[in-house]
């Protein structure tokens, strides 16, 4: 009886494993392509300029879907936008905390920032992003980052991966992206964050249309 039970458990596990293999294979065949360059260069008073991505970066991140842009607003404030996108669940994001330190740079603050929380009419009310403040020899810098999968946006990487897993289990293609916004701190942190919040409030609602 015990042997029969063990065989039954083994059979069920094999069926489940086979199901996941089939699911992964089916979804891999359905992987589509996107063109990140279609993301508007101009929106909400911001004007962007794209920069070519080094081949070395493409190889390290193992994806061809990377967008690097410099955006400037009417006041002459510059922000750097980086989007790294994976069209399936084989994601290889690099930790921003690791990638942006070294060579005289170190993180002096790491927390979560609510975007647009002061404006109850804002569609991004209660939307949160990760915030890093870096101390550098050439001047301090702020990085805000978050994750996008279809219409789902979050600062929490674990929730992001859980969402992708649910997508896959529902036989939907689990694509995802990491969004980073960089800015030098000029003239102070409060002013800099306000500028970055304005950019994100204009950018984020547009992302699902170009990342799925």
C-alpha atoms as one frame of an Amber mdcrd trajectory, in Angstrom:
protein
   0.000   0.000   0.000   2.814   2.337   0.901   4.584   1.559  -2.385   1.428
   2.280  -4.347   1.053   5.626  -2.579   4.684   6.554  -3.336   4.230   5.633
  -7.010   1.082   7.744  -7.148   2.884  10.768  -5.670   5.766  10.288  -8.113
   3.324  10.054 -11.025   1.568  13.275  -9.977   4.898  15.098  -9.668   5.950
  13.904 -13.120   2.646  15.099 -14.610   3.047  18.524 -12.954   6.665  18.805
 -14.159   5.677  17.798 -17.690   2.910  20.397 -17.592   5.326  23.187 -16.636
   7.815  22.087 -19.330   5.052  22.100 -21.942   3.795  25.464 -20.695   7.270
  27.007 -20.829   7.862  25.594 -24.309   4.510  26.855 -25.597   4.992  30.337
 -24.170   8.551  30.532 -25.509   7.229  29.878 -29.019   4.748  32.714 -28.623
   7.336  35.290 -27.523   6.707  38.472 -29.450   8.957  41.404 -30.207   8.619
  45.037 -29.228  10.321  48.229 -30.323  11.297  50.316 -27.322  12.173  53.209
 -29.627   8.433  53.681 -30.198   8.169  55.101 -26.674   7.549  58.811 -27.373
  10.536  61.127 -27.298   8.243  63.992 -26.294   5.560  63.886 -23.597   4.347
  66.040 -20.699   6.812  68.855 -21.349   9.799  66.470 -21.623  11.954  65.968
 -24.713  14.162  62.909 -25.090  17.224  61.833 -27.003  18.185  58.180 -27.472
  21.720  56.849 -27.068  23.114  53.613 -28.531  23.574  50.765 -26.049  27.040
  49.247 -25.919  27.319  45.671 -27.190  29.014  44.727 -23.922  25.906  45.787
 -21.966  23.625  43.796 -24.265  25.741  40.699 -23.681  25.900  41.158 -19.907
  22.129  41.622 -19.559  21.371  38.959 -22.196  18.620  40.907 -23.907  18.429
  43.026 -27.043  15.654  45.142 -25.543  17.391  48.028 -23.787  16.552  51.704
 -24.118  18.835  54.518 -22.893  17.650  58.111 -23.175  18.363  61.564 -21.855
  15.246  63.675 -21.215  15.146  67.418 -20.617  12.223  69.624 -19.547  11.445
  73.272 -20.267  13.556  74.385 -17.297  16.612  72.617 -18.668  16.525  69.797
 -16.085  18.056  66.558 -17.395  17.094  63.003 -16.405  18.485  59.708 -17.663
  15.990  56.927 -18.445  17.005  53.270 -18.735  14.569  50.493 -19.653  15.652
  46.847 -19.661  12.978  44.508 -21.047  12.729  40.725 -21.258  10.024  39.205
 -23.506   9.702  36.063 -21.376  10.363  34.837 -17.841  14.094  34.292 -18.433
  14.956  37.536 -16.698  18.475  38.617 -15.804  18.035  42.024 -14.162  21.132
  43.280 -12.401  20.685  44.815  -8.966  20.804  48.653  -9.305  22.457  48.816
  -5.885  25.399  46.795  -7.233  25.566  48.203 -10.759  25.773  51.849  -9.693
  28.362  51.642  -6.918  32.133  51.415  -6.996  34.779  53.795  -8.319  34.108
  56.399  -5.636  30.321  55.892  -5.463  28.454  54.528  -2.472  24.817  54.333
  -1.403  24.046  56.671   1.490  20.262  56.204   1.482  17.968  53.428   0.312
  14.193  53.551   0.771  10.796  53.487  -0.932   9.181  56.663  -2.259   5.456
  57.241  -2.877   4.782  59.016  -6.161   1.933  61.508  -6.482   0.528  60.744
  -3.043  -0.182  64.410  -2.342  -2.519  64.663  -5.343  -5.741  62.653  -4.860
  -6.744  63.159  -8.516  -3.487  61.676  -9.808  -3.876  58.229 -11.366  -0.511
  57.268  -9.845  -1.737  57.886  -6.296   0.017  55.488  -3.894   2.349  54.225
  -6.637   5.739  53.476  -5.084   9.290  53.346  -6.458  12.637  52.370  -4.967
  14.964  55.269  -4.181  18.746  55.173  -4.000  20.869  58.190  -3.124  24.493
  57.841  -4.160  27.422  59.814  -2.834  29.935  60.441  -5.611  33.101  62.471
  -6.051  31.504  64.304  -9.010  28.331  65.134  -7.078  25.537  63.158  -5.444
  22.926  61.359  -7.513  19.402  59.906  -7.149  18.139  56.724  -8.808  14.458
  55.794  -8.793  13.446  52.386 -10.126  10.483  50.037 -10.404   9.234  47.020
 -12.366   6.569  46.639 -15.044   4.793  43.551 -16.382   1.930  44.425 -18.713
  -0.352  46.781 -16.775   1.183  45.739 -13.455   3.737  48.092 -11.841   5.478
  47.679  -8.509   8.627  48.582  -6.605   8.677  45.102  -5.031  10.753  42.611
  -7.031   9.232  39.577  -5.279   5.704  40.719  -6.099   6.826  41.391  -9.663
   8.139  37.827 -10.064   5.020  36.409  -8.406   2.855  38.316 -10.893   4.877
  36.881 -13.778   4.488  33.379 -12.367   0.711  33.851 -12.205   0.762  35.050
 -15.802   2.626  31.933 -16.873   0.322  29.609 -14.946  -2.585  31.266 -16.733
  -0.905  30.471 -20.079  -0.102  34.136 -20.725   3.322  35.334 -21.839   5.135
  36.716 -18.739   7.206  39.627 -20.084   8.740  42.211 -17.754  10.888  45.324
 -17.550  12.951  47.272 -15.062  12.665  51.063 -15.283  15.432  53.286 -13.891
  15.480  57.096 -13.744  18.742  58.843 -12.785  19.371  62.472 -11.846  22.155
  64.527 -10.367  21.049  66.305  -7.180  20.627  69.943  -8.256  20.254  72.179
  -6.290  18.928  69.983  -3.465  17.276  66.595  -2.917  13.725  67.985  -2.498
  13.810  69.881  -5.809  15.402  66.939  -7.610  12.790  64.458  -6.368   9.960
  66.811  -7.392  11.347  66.945 -10.949  11.742  63.151 -11.069   8.192  62.650
  -9.758   6.834  64.863 -12.541   8.707  62.774 -15.102   7.437  59.454 -13.695
   3.850  60.728 -13.496   4.046  61.475 -17.219   5.991  58.343 -18.173   4.404
  55.505 -16.180   0.861  55.606 -17.637   2.382  55.251 -21.127   4.605  52.244
 -20.384   2.038  49.393 -20.732   1.344  50.418 -24.332   4.996  49.911 -25.290
   6.050  47.038 -23.017   3.518  44.375 -23.953
